[in-house]
Coordinates of C-alpha atoms and ligand atoms in Angstrom, one line a residue:
Chain B
M1438 CA 36.6 20.9 9.1
V1439 CA 33.3 22.5 11.8
G1440 CA 31.3 24.5 9.1
A1441 CA 31.0 21.1 7.6
L1442 CA 30.1 19.5 9.2
I1443 CA 27.4 22.0 11.3
G1444 CA 26.6 21.4 7.4
A1445 CA 26.3 18.2 7.5
V1446 CA 24.1 17.5 11.1
E1447 CA 21.1 20.8 9.0
Q1448 CA 20.8 20.1 6.0
G1449 CA 21.0 15.8 7.7
L1450 CA 17.2 17.2 9.9
I1451 CA 15.8 18.9 6.3
Y1452 CA 15.9 16.0 5.2
G1453 CA 15.2 13.6 8.1
I1454 CA 12.3 14.6 6.1
M1455 CA 11.9 12.9 4.0
A1456 CA 13.6 10.3 5.4
L1457 CA 10.8 10.3 8.3
G1458 CA 7.9 10.0 4.4
V1459 CA 10.0 7.4 2.7
Y1460 CA 9.6 5.5 6.4
L1461 CA 5.9 5.8 6.4
T1462 CA 5.8 3.9 3.0
F1463 CA 8.4 1.5 2.9
R1464 CA 7.8 0.7 7.0
V1465 CA 3.9 1.4 7.6
L1466 CA 2.3 0.9 4.3
D1467 CA 4.7 -1.4 3.5
F1468 CA 4.6 0.0 0.1
P1469 CA 8.3 0.3 -1.5
D1470 CA 6.9 4.0 -3.3
L1471 CA 9.9 5.5 -5.6
T1472 CA 7.5 8.3 -6.9
V1473 CA 9.5 10.5 -4.0
D1474 CA 12.7 11.2 -6.9
G1475 CA 10.1 13.3 -8.6
S1476 CA 7.5 14.4 -5.3
F1477 CA 10.8 15.4 -3.6
V1478 CA 11.9 18.3 -6.8
T1479 CA 8.1 18.8 -7.1
G1480 CA 8.2 19.9 -4.0
A1481 CA 11.4 22.3 -4.7
A1482 CA 10.0 23.2 -8.3
T1483 CA 7.4 24.7 -6.4
A1484 CA 8.9 26.5 -3.3
A1485 CA 11.0 28.5 -6.0
A1486 CA 8.8 28.8 -8.6
M1487 CA 6.5 30.0 -5.8
I1488 CA 9.3 32.3 -4.5
V1489 CA 10.2 33.8 -7.5
M1490 CA 7.2 34.8 -8.7
G1491 CA 6.7 37.0 -4.9
Y1492 CA 4.5 34.5 -2.7
S1493 CA 5.8 34.4 0.7
P1494 CA 8.2 31.8 1.3
V1495 CA 6.0 30.3 4.1
L1496 CA 3.2 29.9 1.3
A1497 CA 5.1 28.6 -0.7
T1498 CA 6.1 25.9 1.4
L1499 CA 3.7 25.2 2.1
V1500 CA 1.4 24.6 -0.9
A1501 CA 4.8 22.3 -2.3
I1502 CA 3.5 19.9 0.3
V1503 CA 0.2 19.8 -1.0
V1504 CA 1.4 19.5 -4.5
G1505 CA 2.9 16.7 -3.3
F1506 CA 0.4 14.8 -1.0
V1507 CA -1.6 15.3 -4.8
A1508 CA 1.7 13.3 -6.8
G1509 CA 1.1 10.8 -4.0
V1510 CA -2.1 10.4 -4.9
G1511 CA -1.1 9.4 -8.2
T1512 CA 1.0 7.2 -8.0
G1513 CA -2.0 6.1 -4.9
L1514 CA -4.5 6.0 -7.7
L1515 CA -2.6 4.6 -10.4
H1516 CA -1.7 1.1 -8.0
T1517 CA -5.8 0.7 -6.1
K1518 CA -8.2 1.4 -9.2
G1519 CA -5.6 1.1 -12.0
G1520 CA -4.3 -2.1 -10.1
I1521 CA -1.2 -1.7 -11.0
N1522 CA 2.0 -2.9 -9.4
P1523 CA 3.4 -0.6 -6.2
L1524 CA 7.0 -0.1 -7.8
L1525 CA 5.8 0.5 -11.2
S1526 CA 3.0 2.6 -9.6
G1527 CA 5.7 5.2 -8.7
I1528 CA 7.9 4.6 -10.8
L1529 CA 5.2 5.9 -13.5
M1530 CA 5.1 9.2 -11.6
M1531 CA 8.4 10.3 -10.7
I1532 CA 9.0 9.9 -14.5
A1533 CA 5.9 11.3 -15.8
L1534 CA 6.3 13.9 -12.2
Y1535 CA 10.0 15.5 -13.8
S1536 CA 7.4 16.4 -16.8
I1537 CA 5.9 18.3 -14.8
N1538 CA 8.8 19.9 -12.9
L1539 CA 9.5 21.4 -15.9
R1540 CA 6.5 23.2 -16.6
I1541 CA 5.7 23.9 -13.1
M1542 CA 9.8 26.0 -12.6
G1543 CA 8.7 26.8 -16.9
W1544 CA 5.9 29.1 -15.2
T1545 CA 8.3 31.7 -14.2
V1546 CA 9.7 33.0 -17.2
E1547 CA 7.3 34.4 -19.7
N1548 CA 7.1 32.4 -23.0
A1549 CA 8.6 29.8 -21.4
V1550 CA 7.9 26.2 -21.1
G1551 CA 10.0 25.2 -19.1
R1552 CA 12.8 25.0 -17.2
P1553 CA 15.6 23.1 -15.3
N1554 CA 16.2 25.4 -13.4
I1555 CA 15.8 28.1 -10.4
P1556 CA 18.3 30.0 -8.2
L1557 CA 17.2 32.0 -5.1
L1558 CA 20.2 33.4 -4.2
Q1559 CA 18.1 37.0 -4.4
S1560 CA 16.0 35.3 -3.0
E1561 CA 13.9 35.7 0.9
T1562 CA 13.3 32.0 2.0
L1563 CA 11.9 30.8 4.7
F1564 CA 15.6 30.6 5.9
S1565 CA 17.1 34.6 4.7
Q1566 CA 13.9 35.5 6.8
Y1567 CA 14.6 32.8 10.0
T1568 CA 18.2 33.9 10.8
A1569 CA 17.4 37.8 10.3
W1570 CA 14.7 37.8 13.1
A1571 CA 17.3 35.2 15.0
T1572 CA 19.5 37.7 14.7
S1573 CA 17.5 40.3 16.3
L1574 CA 17.0 37.3 19.3
G1575 CA 20.6 37.8 19.2
I1576 CA 21.0 33.8 19.2
P1577 CA 24.3 33.7 17.1
V1578 CA 24.3 32.4 13.3
E1579 CA 26.3 29.4 13.9
I1580 CA 24.0 27.6 15.5
S1581 CA 20.7 28.9 14.6
I1582 CA 20.0 26.9 11.3
I1583 CA 21.0 24.2 13.4
L1584 CA 18.2 25.1 16.1
F1585 CA 15.4 25.4 13.1
A1586 CA 15.6 22.1 11.8
A1587 CA 16.0 20.9 15.1
V1588 CA 12.7 21.7 16.0
G1589 CA 11.1 21.5 12.3
V1590 CA 12.2 18.0 12.1
T1591 CA 11.2 17.5 15.3
V1592 CA 8.0 19.1 14.6
V1593 CA 7.2 16.7 12.0
K1594 CA 8.1 14.1 14.0
L1595 CA 5.7 14.9 16.9
A1596 CA 2.5 14.9 14.1
L1597 CA 3.5 11.3 13.0
D1598 CA 3.6 9.4 15.7
A1599 CA 0.4 11.7 16.7
F1600 CA -0.6 10.6 12.8
L1601 CA -0.5 6.9 14.3
K1602 CA -1.8 6.3 17.1
T1603 CA -5.1 8.5 15.6
E1604 CA -7.9 6.0 14.9
V1605 CA -7.6 6.9 11.4
G1606 CA -3.7 5.9 11.7
L1607 CA -3.7 3.0 12.9
A1608 CA -6.7 1.3 10.3
L1609 CA -3.2 2.7 8.1
R1610 CA -0.8 0.4 10.3
A1611 CA -2.8 -2.1 10.0
T1612 CA -3.1 -1.8 6.5
G1613 CA 0.3 -2.7 5.5
D1614 CA 0.0 -5.1 7.9
N1615 CA -3.2 -7.4 7.3
K1616 CA -4.9 -6.4 4.7
R1617 CA -7.4 -9.0 5.2
M1618 CA -7.9 -8.3 9.2
I1619 CA -7.9 -4.4 8.5
R1620 CA -11.2 -5.1 6.0
S1621 CA -13.5 -7.5 8.1
F1622 CA -13.2 -4.5 10.2
S1623 CA -14.1 -1.1 8.1
G1624 CA -11.4 -0.1 6.5
N1625 CA -12.0 1.1 2.9
T1626 CA -7.7 0.2 1.9
S1627 CA -7.5 1.9 -1.4
T1628 CA -8.8 5.0 0.8
L1629 CA -6.0 4.3 3.4
T1630 CA -3.5 4.0 0.8
I1631 CA -3.8 6.3 -1.0
L1632 CA -3.5 9.0 2.0
G1633 CA -0.5 7.6 3.0
L1634 CA 0.8 7.6 0.0
G1635 CA -0.4 11.8 0.1
L1636 CA 0.8 11.7 3.7
S1637 CA 4.5 9.8 2.5
N1638 CA 5.2 12.4 -0.5
G1639 CA 3.3 15.8 1.0
L1640 CA 6.4 15.3 3.6
V1641 CA 8.9 14.4 0.5
A1642 CA 7.7 17.7 -0.7
L1643 CA 8.0 19.2 2.2
S1644 CA 11.6 18.5 2.6
G1645 CA 12.6 19.5 -0.4
A1646 CA 11.0 23.3 -0.3
L1647 CA 12.7 23.4 2.7
I1648 CA 16.2 21.6 1.3
A1649 CA 15.8 24.4 -2.4
Q1650 CA 15.5 27.9 0.1
Y1651 CA 18.0 26.7 2.8
G1652 CA 21.4 25.7 -0.9
K1653 CA 19.6 29.0 -2.8
F1654 CA 18.6 26.5 -5.6
A1655 CA 16.2 23.9 -7.3
D1656 CA 17.3 21.7 -9.4
V1657 CA 15.2 19.5 -11.7
G1658 CA 18.1 16.5 -11.4
M1659 CA 17.9 17.4 -7.2
G1660 CA 15.7 14.3 -6.8
I1661 CA 17.5 11.4 -9.0
G1662 CA 18.0 8.4 -6.0
M1663 CA 16.1 10.4 -3.5
I1664 CA 15.1 7.1 -2.6
V1665 CA 17.6 5.3 -2.1
I1666 CA 19.3 7.9 0.8
G1667 CA 15.4 8.4 2.2
L1668 CA 15.6 4.4 2.4
A1669 CA 19.9 4.6 4.2
S1670 CA 18.2 6.2 6.6
V1671 CA 15.7 4.8 7.1
I1672 CA 17.8 1.5 7.9
I1673 CA 21.0 3.3 9.6
G1674 CA 18.2 3.9 11.5
E1675 CA 16.7 1.1 12.5
A1676 CA 20.7 -1.3 12.3
L1677 CA 21.7 1.5 15.0
F1678 CA 18.1 2.3 17.6
G1679 CA 16.3 -0.9 16.5
T1680 CA 12.1 -1.5 16.3
K1681 CA 10.8 -1.5 19.3
S1682 CA 8.2 1.2 19.5
I1683 CA 6.6 3.9 16.7
V1684 CA 8.2 6.7 18.8
R1685 CA 11.4 5.8 19.0
V1686 CA 11.8 4.8 14.7
T1687 CA 11.3 8.1 13.7
L1688 CA 13.4 9.5 16.2
A1689 CA 15.8 6.9 14.9
V1690 CA 14.8 7.7 10.7
V1691 CA 16.0 11.5 11.4
I1692 CA 18.7 10.7 12.6
G1693 CA 19.8 7.8 10.8
A1694 CA 19.4 10.9 8.0
V1695 CA 21.8 12.9 9.9
I1696 CA 24.2 9.8 9.6
Y1697 CA 24.0 9.5 5.9
R1698 CA 25.2 13.3 5.9
L1699 CA 28.4 13.1 8.4
V1700 CA 29.2 9.8 6.4
L1701 CA 29.9 11.8 3.7
A1702 CA 31.1 14.5 4.9
F1703 CA 33.8 12.6 5.7
A1704 CA 34.0 10.8 3.0
L1705 CA 33.4 13.3 0.4
R1706 CA 37.2 14.9 1.6
I1707 CA 39.3 11.1 1.1
E1708 CA 41.3 12.9 -1.9
F1709 CA 40.3 11.0 -4.7
L1710 CA 36.7 11.0 -4.2
D1711 CA 34.8 13.7 -6.1
T1712 CA 31.0 15.0 -5.1
G1713 CA 30.1 12.8 -8.4
D1714 CA 30.6 10.2 -6.2
M1715 CA 27.8 10.6 -4.3
K1716 CA 25.7 7.7 -5.6
L1717 CA 27.8 5.6 -5.7
L1718 CA 29.0 6.3 -2.2
T1719 CA 25.2 5.4 -1.0
A1720 CA 24.8 2.8 -3.1
A1721 CA 27.3 1.3 -1.2
I1722 CA 25.5 2.2 1.8
V1723 CA 22.5 1.3 1.8
V1724 CA 24.0 -2.2 0.7
L1725 CA 26.2 -2.4 3.5
A1726 CA 23.5 -1.3 5.9
L1727 CA 21.7 -4.3 4.3
I1728 CA 24.1 -6.5 4.7
V1729 CA 26.4 -6.2 7.8
P1730 CA 23.8 -6.5 10.5
G1731 CA 22.2 -9.9 8.9
K1732 CA 26.2 -11.3 8.0
L1733 CA 26.8 -10.0 11.6
G1734 CA 23.5 -12.3 13.5
E1735 CA 24.8 -15.7 11.6
T1736 CA 28.4 -15.2 12.5
K1737 CA 26.9 -14.4 15.6
K1738 CA 25.4 -17.6 15.8
R1739 CA 27.6 -19.5 14.4
L1740 CA 30.0 -18.7 17.0
A1741 CA 27.9 -19.9 19.4
R1742 CA 27.2 -22.8 17.9
K1743 CA 30.7 -23.8 17.6
R1744 CA 30.6 -23.4 20.8
L1745 CA 28.5 -25.1 22.0
Q1746 CA 29.9 -27.8 20.0
S1747 CA 32.7 -28.2 21.5
K1748 CA 31.6 -28.1 24.7
S1749 CA 29.5 -31.5 24.2
V1750 CA 32.1 -32.5 22.1
T1751 CA 34.7 -32.3 26.4
K1752 CA 31.4 -33.6 28.2
G1753 CA 29.2 -36.7 25.8
G1754 CA 33.1 -37.8 23.7
T1755 CA 34.1 -37.8 20.1
E1756 CA 31.3 -38.6 18.4
L1757 CA 30.4 -34.9 17.4
V1758 CA 33.2 -34.3 16.0
N1759 CA 33.6 -35.2 12.5
H1760 CA 30.3 -34.8 12.2
S1761 CA 31.1 -30.7 12.3
Chain S
M958 CA -30.8 -10.9 9.8
L959 CA -29.8 -13.0 7.0
T960 CA -31.7 -14.3 3.5
I961 CA -29.9 -15.7 1.2
R962 CA -31.6 -16.4 -2.4
N963 CA -30.9 -18.0 -5.2
L964 CA -27.2 -17.6 -4.7
H965 CA -24.5 -19.2 -7.8
K966 CA -21.2 -19.0 -7.4
R967 CA -18.8 -20.9 -10.4
F968 CA -15.1 -20.0 -10.5
N969 CA -13.3 -20.7 -14.2
E970 CA -15.8 -19.8 -15.7
S971 CA -16.4 -21.1 -19.5
S972 CA -12.9 -22.4 -18.9
H973 CA -12.6 -26.1 -18.9
D974 CA -11.9 -26.5 -15.3
E975 CA -15.4 -24.8 -14.7
K976 CA -16.8 -25.6 -11.4
I977 CA -19.5 -24.4 -10.0
A978 CA -19.5 -23.6 -6.2
L979 CA -22.0 -22.9 -5.4
H980 CA -25.9 -24.1 -7.3
D981 CA -29.0 -21.7 -6.3
L982 CA -27.8 -21.1 -2.8
S983 CA -31.2 -20.2 -0.3
L984 CA -30.8 -19.6 3.1
H985 CA -32.2 -17.8 5.8
L986 CA -31.4 -17.6 9.9
N987 CA -33.3 -14.9 11.8
D988 CA -32.2 -13.5 15.0
G989 CA -30.1 -14.6 17.4
D990 CA -30.0 -18.5 15.0
F991 CA -26.3 -19.9 15.1
V992 CA -26.2 -22.7 12.5
T993 CA -23.4 -24.7 11.9
I994 CA -22.2 -26.1 9.0
I995 CA -20.9 -29.3 7.4
G996 CA -19.0 -30.7 4.1
S997 CA -17.2 -33.3 2.6
N998 CA -14.4 -30.4 1.2
G999 CA -14.8 -28.3 -1.5
A1000 CA -18.3 -27.9 -0.9
G1001 CA -18.6 -24.8 -0.8
K1002 CA -18.4 -24.1 2.3
S1003 CA -16.0 -21.2 3.3
T1004 CA -17.2 -19.7 -0.7
L1005 CA -20.9 -19.3 0.9
L1006 CA -18.7 -17.8 4.1
N1007 CA -17.0 -15.2 0.7
C1008 CA -20.1 -14.3 -0.5
V1009 CA -21.2 -13.7 2.5
S1010 CA -18.6 -11.6 3.4
G1011 CA -18.0 -9.8 0.4
T1012 CA -14.6 -10.8 -0.5
L1013 CA -16.1 -13.1 -3.2
Q1014 CA -19.2 -11.2 -5.3
G1015 CA -21.7 -14.2 -6.6
D1016 CA -23.0 -14.3 -9.8
G1017 CA -26.5 -14.0 -9.3
G1018 CA -28.8 -14.4 -5.9
T1019 CA -29.4 -11.6 -3.4
I1020 CA -27.3 -11.2 0.1
E1021 CA -29.2 -9.7 2.3
I1022 CA -27.8 -8.8 5.6
A1023 CA -29.6 -6.9 8.6
R1024 CA -33.0 -6.1 6.2
N1025 CA -30.0 -4.4 4.2
Q1026 CA -29.5 -5.8 0.9
V1027 CA -25.7 -5.8 0.5
D1028 CA -25.3 -7.0 -3.9
S1029 CA -23.6 -3.9 -4.1
L1030 CA -21.4 -3.7 -1.3
A1031 CA -17.8 -3.5 -0.8
E1032 CA -16.4 -6.2 2.1
H1033 CA -15.2 -3.1 4.0
A1034 CA -19.0 -0.9 3.4
R1035 CA -20.6 -4.6 4.4
A1036 CA -17.5 -4.8 6.8
K1037 CA -20.1 -2.9 9.6
W1038 CA -23.3 -5.1 10.5
I1039 CA -20.5 -8.2 10.0
G1040 CA -17.8 -10.7 12.2
R1041 CA -15.1 -12.6 11.0
V1042 CA -12.9 -15.2 11.9
F1043 CA -10.4 -16.9 10.1
Q1044 CA -8.6 -20.7 9.9
D1045 CA -5.6 -18.7 10.0
P1046 CA -5.1 -17.4 14.2
M1047 CA -2.5 -15.0 12.0
A1048 CA -5.7 -13.1 10.3
G1049 CA -7.2 -11.8 12.1
T1050 CA -5.1 -10.0 13.6
S1051 CA -2.4 -7.5 13.0
P1052 CA 0.5 -8.0 14.5
S1053 CA 3.6 -4.9 14.6
L1054 CA 0.2 -3.3 16.7
T1055 CA -0.2 -3.8 19.8
I1056 CA -3.2 -5.7 21.5
E1057 CA -5.5 -2.4 22.7
E1058 CA -4.7 -1.5 19.3
N1059 CA -5.7 -4.0 18.2
L1060 CA -9.6 -3.6 19.9
A1061 CA -9.9 0.2 18.7
V1062 CA -9.2 -0.6 15.8
A1063 CA -12.4 -3.9 15.6
H1064 CA -13.3 -1.0 18.4
A1065 CA -13.9 1.6 15.3
R1066 CA -16.1 -0.6 13.2
N1067 CA -19.3 0.2 12.9
R1068 CA -18.1 4.4 12.4
K1069 CA -16.4 6.0 10.8
R1070 CA -12.8 6.3 12.3
S1071 CA -11.8 10.0 13.4
W1072 CA -8.9 11.3 13.6
R1073 CA -8.4 11.8 17.5
F1074 CA -6.0 9.3 19.1
A1075 CA -7.5 5.4 18.9
T1076 CA -7.3 4.8 23.1
S1077 CA -8.4 6.2 26.2
K1078 CA -8.3 5.3 29.6
T1079 CA -12.0 4.8 30.1
K1080 CA -11.7 2.5 26.5
R1081 CA -8.7 1.0 28.3
D1082 CA -10.1 0.1 30.8
H1083 CA -13.5 -1.1 28.1
F1084 CA -10.4 -3.7 26.2
R1085 CA -9.7 -4.8 30.6
A1086 CA -13.0 -6.2 31.6
A1087 CA -12.9 -7.0 27.6
L1088 CA -10.4 -9.5 27.9
E1089 CA -11.2 -10.5 30.6
V1090 CA -13.8 -12.7 29.7
L1091 CA -10.6 -14.9 27.5
H1092 CA -8.9 -15.7 30.6
L1093 CA -5.6 -15.4 28.9
N1094 CA -4.5 -12.6 30.7
L1095 CA -4.2 -10.3 28.3
E1096 CA -5.7 -7.6 30.4
N1097 CA -2.6 -7.1 31.6
R1098 CA 0.0 -7.2 28.9
L1099 CA -2.0 -4.4 26.6
T1100 CA 0.5 -3.1 25.4
T1101 CA 2.1 -6.2 23.7
K1102 CA 2.8 -6.6 19.9
V1103 CA -0.2 -9.1 19.1
G1104 CA 2.9 -11.0 16.7
T1105 CA 3.9 -11.9 19.9
L1106 CA 1.1 -13.8 21.2
S1107 CA 0.5 -17.4 20.8
G1108 CA -1.5 -18.9 18.0
G1109 CA -4.0 -19.7 20.1
E1110 CA -4.4 -16.5 22.3
R1111 CA -4.2 -14.3 18.9
Q1112 CA -7.3 -17.0 18.0
A1113 CA -9.5 -16.4 21.4
L1114 CA -7.6 -12.5 20.4
S1115 CA -9.3 -12.1 17.2
L1116 CA -12.3 -13.9 18.2
L1117 CA -13.1 -11.6 21.1
M1118 CA -12.3 -8.8 18.1
A1119 CA -15.1 -9.7 15.7
T1120 CA -17.6 -9.8 18.8
F1121 CA -16.1 -6.6 19.8
T1122 CA -19.2 -4.4 18.3
N1123 CA -22.3 -6.6 18.4
P1124 CA -22.1 -7.4 14.6
S1125 CA -25.5 -8.4 13.0
L1126 CA -24.0 -11.0 11.6
L1127 CA -20.3 -13.1 12.6
L1128 CA -18.7 -15.3 10.6
L1129 CA -16.7 -18.3 11.6
D1130 CA -14.7 -20.4 8.8
E1131 CA -12.9 -23.6 10.6
H1132 CA -11.7 -20.5 13.5
T1133 CA -10.4 -23.9 15.5
A1134 CA -8.9 -26.3 12.8
A1135 CA -6.0 -24.9 12.7
L1136 CA -4.9 -25.0 16.5
D1137 CA -4.3 -28.2 19.1
P1138 CA -7.1 -29.9 20.7
A1139 CA -6.7 -28.2 24.0
R1140 CA -6.9 -24.7 22.5
A1141 CA -8.8 -25.6 20.0
E1142 CA -11.2 -26.9 22.9
L1143 CA -10.3 -23.1 24.3
I1144 CA -11.7 -21.7 21.4
T1145 CA -14.8 -23.5 20.7
Q1146 CA -15.4 -22.1 24.5
L1147 CA -14.9 -19.1 24.2
T1148 CA -17.7 -18.6 20.4
K1149 CA -20.4 -20.4 22.8
Q1150 CA -20.2 -18.1 24.7
L1151 CA -19.6 -15.3 23.2
V1152 CA -22.5 -16.1 20.7
N1153 CA -24.8 -16.7 23.6
D1154 CA -24.0 -13.7 26.7
Q1155 CA -25.1 -11.4 23.4
Q1156 CA -27.3 -13.6 21.1
L1157 CA -25.5 -13.3 18.1
T1158 CA -26.7 -15.1 14.6
T1159 CA -24.4 -17.1 13.5
L1160 CA -22.3 -19.1 10.9
M1161 CA -19.8 -21.3 11.9
V1162 CA -18.2 -23.8 9.5
T1163 CA -16.5 -26.9 11.1
H1164 CA -15.2 -30.3 9.8
N1165 CA -15.4 -31.8 13.4
M1166 CA -19.4 -33.4 13.6
Q1167 CA -19.0 -33.7 17.3
Q1168 CA -18.9 -29.6 18.0
A1169 CA -21.2 -29.3 15.3
I1170 CA -23.8 -31.0 16.9
D1171 CA -22.5 -29.1 20.2
L1172 CA -23.0 -26.0 18.6
G1173 CA -25.9 -23.6 18.3
N1174 CA -29.5 -24.9 17.3
R1175 CA -29.1 -25.5 13.5
L1176 CA -27.7 -27.2 11.3
I1177 CA -26.8 -28.0 8.0
M1178 CA -24.9 -29.8 5.7
M1179 CA -23.6 -28.2 2.1
D1180 CA -22.3 -31.5 -1.2
Q1181 CA -20.6 -29.4 -4.3
G1182 CA -22.6 -26.2 -4.1
K1183 CA -25.8 -27.4 -2.2
I1184 CA -27.5 -27.5 0.4
I1185 CA -28.2 -31.2 1.0
Y1186 CA -29.6 -31.8 5.1
E1187 CA -30.8 -29.7 7.2
A1188 CA -32.1 -29.8 10.6
D1189 CA -34.1 -27.3 12.8
A1190 CA -34.1 -27.0 16.2
E1191 CA -35.9 -29.8 17.8
T1192 CA -34.1 -32.4 15.1
K1193 CA -31.0 -31.2 16.6
K1194 CA -31.6 -31.7 19.5
Q1195 CA -32.2 -35.1 19.1
L1196 CA -29.0 -35.3 16.8
N1197 CA -25.7 -37.4 17.7
V1198 CA -22.8 -38.1 15.4
Q1199 CA -24.2 -42.1 14.0
H1200 CA -27.4 -39.9 12.9
L1201 CA -25.4 -37.9 10.8
L1202 CA -23.0 -40.2 9.2
E1203 CA -26.1 -42.6 8.1
E1204 CA -28.2 -39.4 6.6
F1205 CA -25.0 -38.2 4.5
K1206 CA -25.2 -41.7 3.6
K1207 CA -28.0 -42.6 2.3
I1208 CA -28.1 -38.5 0.2
K1209 CA -24.6 -39.5 -1.0
G1210 CA -24.1 -43.1 -0.8
S1211 CA -21.6 -45.3 1.1
H1212 CA -18.0 -44.7 -0.3
A1213 CA -18.5 -41.0 -0.4
L1214 CA -17.6 -42.6 3.8
S1215 CA -14.0 -42.9 2.9
D1216 CA -13.6 -37.8 3.3
R1217 CA -12.4 -36.6 6.2
M1218 CA -15.8 -35.8 7.4
L1219 CA -15.4 -39.3 9.1
L1220 CA -12.1 -38.5 9.6
E1221 CA -12.4 -35.8 12.6
V1222 CA -16.0 -37.7 13.9
Ligands
LIG2478 N1 -10.2 -18.5 -5.7 C1 -10.8 -19.7 -6.7 N2 -10.5 -19.7 -8.4 C2 -11.5 -21.1 -8.7 N3 -11.6 -22.9 -7.9 C3 -12.2 -21.9 -6.4 C4 -11.7 -20.7 -5.8 N4 -12.1 -20.9 -4.7 C5 -12.4 -22.4 -4.7 N5 -12.7 -22.7 -6.0 C6 -12.9 -24.1 -5.9 O1 -15.0 -24.3 -5.0 C7 -14.7 -25.3 -5.0 C8 -15.5 -24.7 -3.5 O2 -14.3 -24.5 -2.7 P1 -14.9 -23.8 -1.3 O3 -13.5 -23.6 -0.2 O4 -15.8 -23.2 -0.7 O5 -14.9 -25.4 -0.2 P2 -15.0 -25.6 1.3 O6 -16.1 -26.2 1.4 O7 -13.9 -24.3 1.4 O8 -14.2 -26.3 1.0 P3 -12.5 -26.8 2.1 O9 -13.2 -27.6 3.9 O10 -11.4 -28.0 1.8 O11 -12.9 -25.9 3.0 C9 -14.0 -26.3 -4.9 O12 -14.0 -26.8 -6.3 C10 -12.5 -24.8 -5.2 O13 -11.7 -25.8 -5.3
LIG2479 MG1 -13.2 -24.1 3.4

C-alpha cells in the first residue's frame, strides 16, 4: 500500500507538469486546447525513440520539449491564421499527431513506417541515470524518485510563475483576459496565442517524455483522455486552494495532479474496479469537481436565505411565511 | 499629426442593407489639436475612430499618423502611436491583472516587450506618481486586481494607461457615456488635465454637446458619414449649445431635432 501511494505521488508530480501546461492554455490564455492528448504522446514517443537510438536521455527529453512546442505552434497557426475555432484546431492537431507519433516511433526500426510502442526496459533513462547517482550519494531508493520529481516540477512551476510576470508574460495573460485591450497596447494577440500554445504543449511533451522514462514505455495510446486528467488537476487544485494569485494557483494545480493520482490509487483498490475503468473514474472525478463546488455554494446561499427569512418572520410577523 | 484623406467605409457591401458609414471623409489634426466630434446615432463617429485605430480597415482613402502611412498596418502595429479609451469601462483594462501589471502593459506599448520582469522598484515608483494624479487612492492599491475596481475607477485607470506613453494620437469614443454623472464629470476633468499636461493630439466623440463645447480647441459635427459642420478655434470660443442646434437645424431640417443629440444637452 505504501508503495502504491509513493508511486501515485511520483506520478502525480510528473503529471503535474502536464497539468501546468493545461492551466496555461485553459485558464491563462482562455483557450481550450485539446492538442494535449496528442502532444503528450509526442513527447513520450520522441524521447523514447531517441533513447532507443542511443541518444542521451537528457538530449532526448529536451528535443521532446521542442517537438511538443512545435505541435502547439501548429494548433496556434490553425486558429490564428486559419481562422479555425479553438476546439477544432486542437482536435485536428491531436488527430494529426496520432499518425505523426506512429511515424516518430517508427524511426527506431528499419523498414518499418510506423510503430505503436517502444519499451525502454533495457535502456538508460533519466530515472535510471539519476537513481544510480542518488544511490551513490546514499539517498534511499524509496524517496529518491519523489525528490527528483518534486524538484523537477518545482523548477518548472517557478519558471512558469516567473515567465507570467515578465512583459511578454503579462501580454499573454492580457490576451486571455481582454484581447481588445492588449491589441490597443501593441500586443499581437495572434503571436501571443501561438506562443502560449507552444509553451503549454512543450510542458505537456516534457511530462510525456518523463512518464515514458518513468514507466519504461511509450505507447501511441497513452495520451487518451490526458486533457481531462489535466483539467481534473486544475479544477481540483483551484477548488481546494483558490485562485488568489498565480504563484498559488500553479502550486494548487500541481497538488491537484497529485491528489488526482491518489484518489485513483485508492479507487483502484476497490475490488470490482479494473485499470480499464480509470477513464470512467477520471470523467467522474471531473464531473464531481465541476458540479459540487457550485452546488455547495447554492446550498449555502439557500440556507442563508432561509435563516434570514425565519428571522424576519419572528421579527416582522407572518406575512413572509406564505410567500416562501 | 493625423491626416485622413478621402476615407471611405461601407458595411454589407452589395447586399440589400448596404450601409455607407464613411463618405469620402477628410480631416487633418495639427500637433496638439483636441477635436470633439458630435453627431446623431449612426453618423459614423465610431467607424471613423475604428478606421484610424485599425480595428476596421477602410475601403478607400489614406490615413497618416505622426507622418507614418498606416493603411497597411494592423491594429496592434498602429497602437504604438495611438492611445484609446472605449465607451465600456471594462474594455480598456485587463481584469485579472493587478493595477501595477496593467500599467506595466501600458508602459510597454511603444517598445518591444522583453522577457524581463514587468515591474520593478523604479517602475513602481513611476506608476505610483502617475496614479496620484487621479486622486482615487489607487497609488496605494498597486497589487489590487483591476477586476475588483468600480467602473469609474477602471475608466480613470484606462485613461491614464492610454495616455501613459505620450501617444501621438488619443482616441476617445464616448468614454464617459457609461458612467453616472459624478463619475463622468471626474473622467471629463481628468481628460482635460491629462490632455493639457502632455499636449496630446486628441479625437473625442461625445453625445454631450456641452462637453463637446467645453473641451478641446476644435469641434466637428458628423452626419451620414460626412463632416457637416466644423468650428475652428476662434469660432468654438463663441459657441454655445443653442448655436449648435441651430446649425444642425439649418443643415438637417427641424425634423431631425427629435434626435438623441437634443436629449443630452
Ligand atoms: N460592423 C458593422 N456592420 C454593419 N454595419 C455597421 C457596423 N458597424 C457600424 N455599422 C453601421 O454604420 C453606421 C455608422 O455606425 P457608427 O457606429 O460609426 O455610428 P456612431 O456615429 O458611432 O453612432 P453612435 O452615436 O450610436 O455610437 C451605422 O448605420 C451602423 O449601423
Ligand atoms: Mg459610436
